[in-house]
Amino acid sequence: MKKYSFSSLTKLFSIVILLFFYENVIAQHQQTPHSVNPFWSKVQFGGGLGLSFGSGYTDISIAPSAIYNVNPYLAVGLGLQGSYVSSKGYYDSGIYGASFLTFINPIPEIQFSINLNQSYVNNHYEAYYSQPAYTDNFWNTALFLGAGYRAGNVTVGIAYNVLFDENDHVYSDAVMPFVRAYF
């Protein structure tokens, strides 16, 4: 019979104990199929879609966004936007941009919003009367401050663009109504 030294028995015993505890530690950290990462449980997705047609007029827009609920009173997020507007024989416009969003809920039914929007604007005007056709490309910054009534995941309200400039030919008015939904 082979004799083992105390040190080799200690090493063997340590390895067996380590493997036993290692297996238990791994089993404790395995996620079940229904467990949710705490970060993603606070994320909501939403945005807007728009489609309008008329006699020679087309307006298509999409604006997806995602917010992170920091707590019941504050949410922050990012959004994208893209729109195309065309009035046959007059102009067409493409607007593409990104937004930084902040929502403040002092009480569950009231929501204040801050939306900083940076957009690239590409306006093309057709020739009419004695004016030649031309294209106007530029960056536009908008800062919308809003207030709305919130019921569940939907908020209805009005926002004011504090950086509005009627010469930019981006927004027709500084005041903009909105309906916002996040799921």
PDB file of C-alpha atoms in Angstrom:
ATOM      1  CA  MET A   1       0.000   0.000   0.000  1.00  0.00           C
ATOM      2  CA  LYS A   2       1.269   3.406  -1.005  1.00  0.00           C
ATOM      3  CA  LYS A   3       1.611   6.051   1.714  1.00  0.00           C
ATOM      4  CA  TYR A   4       0.582   9.648   1.102  1.00  0.00           C
ATOM      5  CA  SER A   5       2.220  12.526   2.866  1.00  0.00           C
ATOM      6  CA  PHE A   6       0.227  14.967   4.945  1.00  0.00           C
ATOM      7  CA  SER A   7       0.929  17.747   2.456  1.00  0.00           C
ATOM      8  CA  SER A   8      -0.328  15.764  -0.544  1.00  0.00           C
ATOM      9  CA  LEU A   9      -3.484  14.758   1.375  1.00  0.00           C
ATOM     10  CA  THR A  10      -4.026  18.392   2.285  1.00  0.00           C
ATOM     11  CA  LYS A  11      -3.684  19.418  -1.376  1.00  0.00           C
ATOM     12  CA  LEU A  12      -6.082  16.690  -2.488  1.00  0.00           C
ATOM     13  CA  PHE A  13      -8.588  17.623   0.223  1.00  0.00           C
ATOM     14  CA  SER A  14      -8.302  21.323  -0.748  1.00  0.00           C
ATOM     15  CA  ILE A  15      -8.934  20.558  -4.410  1.00  0.00           C
ATOM     16  CA  VAL A  16     -12.015  18.446  -3.614  1.00  0.00           C
ATOM     17  CA  ILE A  17     -13.410  21.175  -1.315  1.00  0.00           C
ATOM     18  CA  LEU A  18     -12.647  23.872  -3.895  1.00  0.00           C
ATOM     19  CA  LEU A  19     -14.428  21.938  -6.652  1.00  0.00           C
ATOM     20  CA  PHE A  20     -17.405  21.304  -4.366  1.00  0.00           C
ATOM     21  CA  PHE A  21     -17.773  25.005  -3.517  1.00  0.00           C
ATOM     22  CA  TYR A  22     -17.033  26.082  -7.091  1.00  0.00           C
ATOM     23  CA  GLU A  23     -19.961  24.001  -8.347  1.00  0.00           C
ATOM     24  CA  ASN A  24     -22.253  25.524  -5.700  1.00  0.00           C
ATOM     25  CA  VAL A  25     -21.130  29.065  -6.540  1.00  0.00           C
ATOM     26  CA  ILE A  26     -21.768  28.554 -10.262  1.00  0.00           C
ATOM     27  CA  ALA A  27     -25.195  27.079  -9.547  1.00  0.00           C
ATOM     28  CA  GLN A  28     -26.132  30.166  -7.519  1.00  0.00           C
ATOM     29  CA  HIS A  29     -25.276  32.555 -10.374  1.00  0.00           C
ATOM     30  CA  GLN A  30     -27.027  30.808 -13.233  1.00  0.00           C
ATOM     31  CA  GLN A  31     -30.047  32.763 -14.407  1.00  0.00           C
ATOM     32  CA  THR A  32     -33.368  31.140 -14.937  1.00  0.00           C
ATOM     33  CA  PRO A  33     -34.984  31.657 -18.333  1.00  0.00           C
ATOM     34  CA  HIS A  34     -37.429  34.167 -16.818  1.00  0.00           C
ATOM     35  CA  SER A  35     -34.959  36.338 -14.897  1.00  0.00           C
ATOM     36  CA  VAL A  36     -34.524  39.883 -16.186  1.00  0.00           C
ATOM     37  CA  ASN A  37     -31.416  42.031 -16.100  1.00  0.00           C
ATOM     38  CA  PRO A  38     -32.158  44.963 -13.730  1.00  0.00           C
ATOM     39  CA  PHE A  39     -31.011  47.496 -16.347  1.00  0.00           C
ATOM     40  CA  TRP A  40     -33.405  46.264 -19.059  1.00  0.00           C
ATOM     41  CA  SER A  41     -36.327  46.132 -16.645  1.00  0.00           C
ATOM     42  CA  LYS A  42     -36.127  49.955 -16.475  1.00  0.00           C
ATOM     43  CA  VAL A  43     -35.912  50.519 -20.253  1.00  0.00           C
ATOM     44  CA  GLN A  44     -38.971  51.419 -22.327  1.00  0.00           C
ATOM     45  CA  PHE A  45     -39.261  51.752 -26.091  1.00  0.00           C
ATOM     46  CA  GLY A  46     -41.597  54.018 -28.011  1.00  0.00           C
ATOM     47  CA  GLY A  47     -41.673  56.785 -30.546  1.00  0.00           C
ATOM     48  CA  GLY A  48     -43.840  58.053 -33.320  1.00  0.00           C
ATOM     49  CA  LEU A  49     -44.905  57.305 -36.863  1.00  0.00           C
ATOM     50  CA  GLY A  50     -46.498  59.754 -39.237  1.00  0.00           C
ATOM     51  CA  LEU A  51     -48.037  59.403 -42.670  1.00  0.00           C
ATOM     52  CA  SER A  52     -49.985  62.053 -44.510  1.00  0.00           C
ATOM     53  CA  PHE A  53     -51.102  62.253 -48.135  1.00  0.00           C
ATOM     54  CA  GLY A  54     -52.965  64.941 -49.994  1.00  0.00           C
ATOM     55  CA  SER A  55     -53.326  66.376 -53.474  1.00  0.00           C
ATOM     56  CA  GLY A  56     -49.672  66.362 -54.542  1.00  0.00           C
ATOM     57  CA  TYR A  57     -48.529  66.357 -50.907  1.00  0.00           C
ATOM     58  CA  THR A  58     -46.705  63.603 -48.992  1.00  0.00           C
ATOM     59  CA  ASP A  59     -45.388  63.607 -45.416  1.00  0.00           C
ATOM     60  CA  ILE A  60     -43.729  60.494 -43.959  1.00  0.00           C
ATOM     61  CA  SER A  61     -41.953  60.422 -40.604  1.00  0.00           C
ATOM     62  CA  ILE A  62     -40.563  57.895 -38.164  1.00  0.00           C
ATOM     63  CA  ALA A  63     -39.107  58.658 -34.734  1.00  0.00           C
ATOM     64  CA  PRO A  64     -38.127  55.644 -32.581  1.00  0.00           C
ATOM     65  CA  SER A  65     -36.801  56.247 -29.068  1.00  0.00           C
ATOM     66  CA  ALA A  66     -35.813  54.493 -25.856  1.00  0.00           C
ATOM     67  CA  ILE A  67     -35.839  55.783 -22.296  1.00  0.00           C
ATOM     68  CA  TYR A  68     -34.305  54.590 -19.049  1.00  0.00           C
ATOM     69  CA  ASN A  69     -36.417  55.138 -15.921  1.00  0.00           C
ATOM     70  CA  VAL A  70     -33.896  56.352 -13.355  1.00  0.00           C
ATOM     71  CA  ASN A  71     -36.656  56.394 -10.719  1.00  0.00           C
ATOM     72  CA  PRO A  72     -40.451  57.027 -10.723  1.00  0.00           C
ATOM     73  CA  TYR A  73     -39.835  60.773 -11.190  1.00  0.00           C
ATOM     74  CA  LEU A  74     -37.100  60.888 -13.848  1.00  0.00           C
ATOM     75  CA  ALA A  75     -36.440  59.181 -17.197  1.00  0.00           C
ATOM     76  CA  VAL A  76     -33.682  59.902 -19.713  1.00  0.00           C
ATOM     77  CA  GLY A  77     -33.243  58.581 -23.215  1.00  0.00           C
ATOM     78  CA  LEU A  78     -32.250  58.848 -26.838  1.00  0.00           C
ATOM     79  CA  GLY A  79     -34.280  59.114 -29.997  1.00  0.00           C
ATOM     80  CA  LEU A  80     -33.795  59.107 -33.747  1.00  0.00           C
ATOM     81  CA  GLN A  81     -35.909  60.826 -36.361  1.00  0.00           C
ATOM     82  CA  GLY A  82     -36.317  60.768 -40.080  1.00  0.00           C
ATOM     83  CA  SER A  83     -38.876  62.527 -42.213  1.00  0.00           C
ATOM     84  CA  TYR A  84     -39.628  63.233 -45.835  1.00  0.00           C
ATOM     85  CA  VAL A  85     -42.027  65.940 -46.988  1.00  0.00           C
ATOM     86  CA  SER A  86     -42.904  66.684 -50.583  1.00  0.00           C
ATOM     87  CA  SER A  87     -45.246  69.171 -52.173  1.00  0.00           C
ATOM     88  CA  LYS A  88     -45.326  68.378 -55.889  1.00  0.00           C
ATOM     89  CA  GLY A  89     -43.970  71.185 -58.010  1.00  0.00           C
ATOM     90  CA  TYR A  90     -42.865  73.281 -54.994  1.00  0.00           C
ATOM     91  CA  TYR A  91     -40.385  71.545 -52.699  1.00  0.00           C
ATOM     92  CA  ASP A  92     -39.230  68.378 -51.015  1.00  0.00           C
ATOM     93  CA  SER A  93     -37.442  68.059 -47.711  1.00  0.00           C
ATOM     94  CA  GLY A  94     -35.530  65.352 -45.855  1.00  0.00           C
ATOM     95  CA  ILE A  95     -34.789  65.750 -42.151  1.00  0.00           C
ATOM     96  CA  TYR A  96     -32.644  63.277 -40.196  1.00  0.00           C
ATOM     97  CA  GLY A  97     -31.517  63.622 -36.616  1.00  0.00           C
ATOM     98  CA  ALA A  98     -31.091  62.497 -33.035  1.00  0.00           C
ATOM     99  CA  SER A  99     -32.608  63.606 -29.741  1.00  0.00           C
ATOM    100  CA  PHE A 100     -31.656  63.620 -26.086  1.00  0.00           C
ATOM    101  CA  LEU A 101     -34.794  63.147 -23.981  1.00  0.00           C
ATOM    102  CA  THR A 102     -35.583  63.948 -20.350  1.00  0.00           C
ATOM    103  CA  PHE A 103     -38.968  63.311 -18.725  1.00  0.00           C
ATOM    104  CA  ILE A 104     -39.839  64.582 -15.256  1.00  0.00           C
ATOM    105  CA  ASN A 105     -42.941  63.240 -13.492  1.00  0.00           C
ATOM    106  CA  PRO A 106     -43.607  65.258 -10.287  1.00  0.00           C
ATOM    107  CA  ILE A 107     -46.801  63.217  -9.883  1.00  0.00           C
ATOM    108  CA  PRO A 108     -47.833  60.192 -11.991  1.00  0.00           C
ATOM    109  CA  GLU A 109     -50.401  62.153 -14.063  1.00  0.00           C
ATOM    110  CA  ILE A 110     -48.151  65.126 -15.018  1.00  0.00           C
ATOM    111  CA  GLN A 111     -45.057  64.888 -17.223  1.00  0.00           C
ATOM    112  CA  PHE A 112     -42.630  67.674 -18.085  1.00  0.00           C
ATOM    113  CA  SER A 113     -40.234  67.048 -20.952  1.00  0.00           C
ATOM    114  CA  ILE A 114     -36.993  68.421 -22.311  1.00  0.00           C
ATOM    115  CA  ASN A 115     -36.117  67.324 -25.853  1.00  0.00           C
ATOM    116  CA  LEU A 116     -32.849  68.522 -27.379  1.00  0.00           C
ATOM    117  CA  ASN A 117     -32.973  67.683 -31.077  1.00  0.00           C
ATOM    118  CA  GLN A 118     -30.115  68.008 -33.586  1.00  0.00           C
ATOM    119  CA  SER A 119     -31.177  67.498 -37.221  1.00  0.00           C
ATOM    120  CA  TYR A 120     -29.652  67.649 -40.673  1.00  0.00           C
ATOM    121  CA  VAL A 121     -32.059  69.350 -43.058  1.00  0.00           C
ATOM    122  CA  ASN A 122     -32.033  68.975 -46.855  1.00  0.00           C
ATOM    123  CA  ASN A 123     -34.596  71.252 -48.525  1.00  0.00           C
ATOM    124  CA  HIS A 124     -34.936  71.373 -52.300  1.00  0.00           C
ATOM    125  CA  TYR A 125     -37.118  74.080 -53.809  1.00  0.00           C
ATOM    126  CA  GLU A 126     -38.433  73.768 -57.369  1.00  0.00           C
ATOM    127  CA  ALA A 127     -38.294  76.628 -59.841  1.00  0.00           C
ATOM    128  CA  TYR A 128     -41.460  78.732 -59.767  1.00  0.00           C
ATOM    129  CA  TYR A 129     -42.412  82.178 -60.996  1.00  0.00           C
ATOM    130  CA  SER A 130     -39.086  83.864 -61.706  1.00  0.00           C
ATOM    131  CA  GLN A 131     -37.185  82.006 -58.953  1.00  0.00           C
ATOM    132  CA  PRO A 132     -34.608  79.373 -59.994  1.00  0.00           C
ATOM    133  CA  ALA A 133     -34.540  75.973 -58.269  1.00  0.00           C
ATOM    134  CA  TYR A 134     -32.169  75.705 -55.331  1.00  0.00           C
ATOM    135  CA  THR A 135     -31.171  73.413 -52.474  1.00  0.00           C
ATOM    136  CA  ASP A 136     -30.687  74.453 -48.866  1.00  0.00           C
ATOM    137  CA  ASN A 137     -28.731  72.043 -46.591  1.00  0.00           C
ATOM    138  CA  PHE A 138     -28.029  72.890 -42.953  1.00  0.00           C
ATOM    139  CA  TRP A 139     -27.990  71.673 -39.352  1.00  0.00           C
ATOM    140  CA  ASN A 140     -30.811  72.694 -37.033  1.00  0.00           C
ATOM    141  CA  THR A 141     -30.963  72.556 -33.245  1.00  0.00           C
ATOM    142  CA  ALA A 142     -34.314  72.555 -31.464  1.00  0.00           C
ATOM    143  CA  LEU A 143     -34.971  72.596 -27.729  1.00  0.00           C
ATOM    144  CA  PHE A 144     -38.541  71.588 -26.917  1.00  0.00           C
ATOM    145  CA  LEU A 145     -39.856  72.204 -23.401  1.00  0.00           C
ATOM    146  CA  GLY A 146     -43.142  70.409 -22.877  1.00  0.00           C
ATOM    147  CA  ALA A 147     -45.884  69.523 -20.444  1.00  0.00           C
ATOM    148  CA  GLY A 148     -48.487  66.828 -20.712  1.00  0.00           C
ATOM    149  CA  TYR A 149     -51.121  64.697 -19.056  1.00  0.00           C
ATOM    150  CA  ARG A 150     -50.000  61.119 -18.527  1.00  0.00           C
ATOM    151  CA  ALA A 151     -52.282  58.081 -18.329  1.00  0.00           C
ATOM    152  CA  GLY A 152     -50.360  54.813 -18.070  1.00  0.00           C
ATOM    153  CA  ASN A 153     -47.867  54.589 -20.933  1.00  0.00           C
ATOM    154  CA  VAL A 154     -49.372  57.453 -22.961  1.00  0.00           C
ATOM    155  CA  THR A 155     -48.761  61.192 -22.550  1.00  0.00           C
ATOM    156  CA  VAL A 156     -50.697  63.910 -24.406  1.00  0.00           C
ATOM    157  CA  GLY A 157     -49.415  67.460 -24.275  1.00  0.00           C
ATOM    158  CA  ILE A 158     -47.813  70.463 -25.884  1.00  0.00           C
ATOM    159  CA  ALA A 159     -44.176  71.485 -26.351  1.00  0.00           C
ATOM    160  CA  TYR A 160     -42.557  74.814 -27.152  1.00  0.00           C
ATOM    161  CA  ASN A 161     -39.333  75.121 -29.192  1.00  0.00           C
ATOM    162  CA  VAL A 162     -37.363  77.838 -27.381  1.00  0.00           C
ATOM    163  CA  LEU A 163     -34.838  77.963 -30.277  1.00  0.00           C
ATOM    164  CA  PHE A 164     -37.511  78.395 -32.980  1.00  0.00           C
ATOM    165  CA  ASP A 165     -36.505  80.514 -35.984  1.00  0.00           C
ATOM    166  CA  GLU A 166     -39.084  80.924 -38.761  1.00  0.00           C
ATOM    167  CA  ASN A 167     -36.271  81.475 -41.286  1.00  0.00           C
ATOM    168  CA  ASP A 168     -34.941  77.917 -40.767  1.00  0.00           C
ATOM    169  CA  HIS A 169     -37.820  76.339 -42.730  1.00  0.00           C
ATOM    170  CA  VAL A 170     -37.827  73.280 -40.453  1.00  0.00           C
ATOM    171  CA  TYR A 171     -40.831  73.736 -38.165  1.00  0.00           C
ATOM    172  CA  SER A 172     -43.849  75.797 -39.155  1.00  0.00           C
ATOM    173  CA  ASP A 173     -44.492  76.961 -35.571  1.00  0.00           C
ATOM    174  CA  ALA A 174     -42.710  77.056 -32.196  1.00  0.00           C
ATOM    175  CA  VAL A 175     -45.651  75.279 -30.503  1.00  0.00           C
ATOM    176  CA  MET A 176     -46.103  71.573 -31.206  1.00  0.00           C
ATOM    177  CA  PRO A 177     -48.762  69.234 -29.778  1.00  0.00           C
ATOM    178  CA  PHE A 178     -47.656  65.667 -29.086  1.00  0.00           C
ATOM    179  CA  VAL A 179     -48.868  62.199 -28.182  1.00  0.00           C
ATOM    180  CA  ARG A 180     -46.143  59.996 -26.712  1.00  0.00           C
ATOM    181  CA  ALA A 181     -46.291  56.279 -25.834  1.00  0.00           C
ATOM    182  CA  TYR A 182     -43.677  54.009 -24.227  1.00  0.00           C
ATOM    183  CA  PHE A 183     -43.928  50.292 -23.585  1.00  0.00           C
TER     184      PHE A 183
END
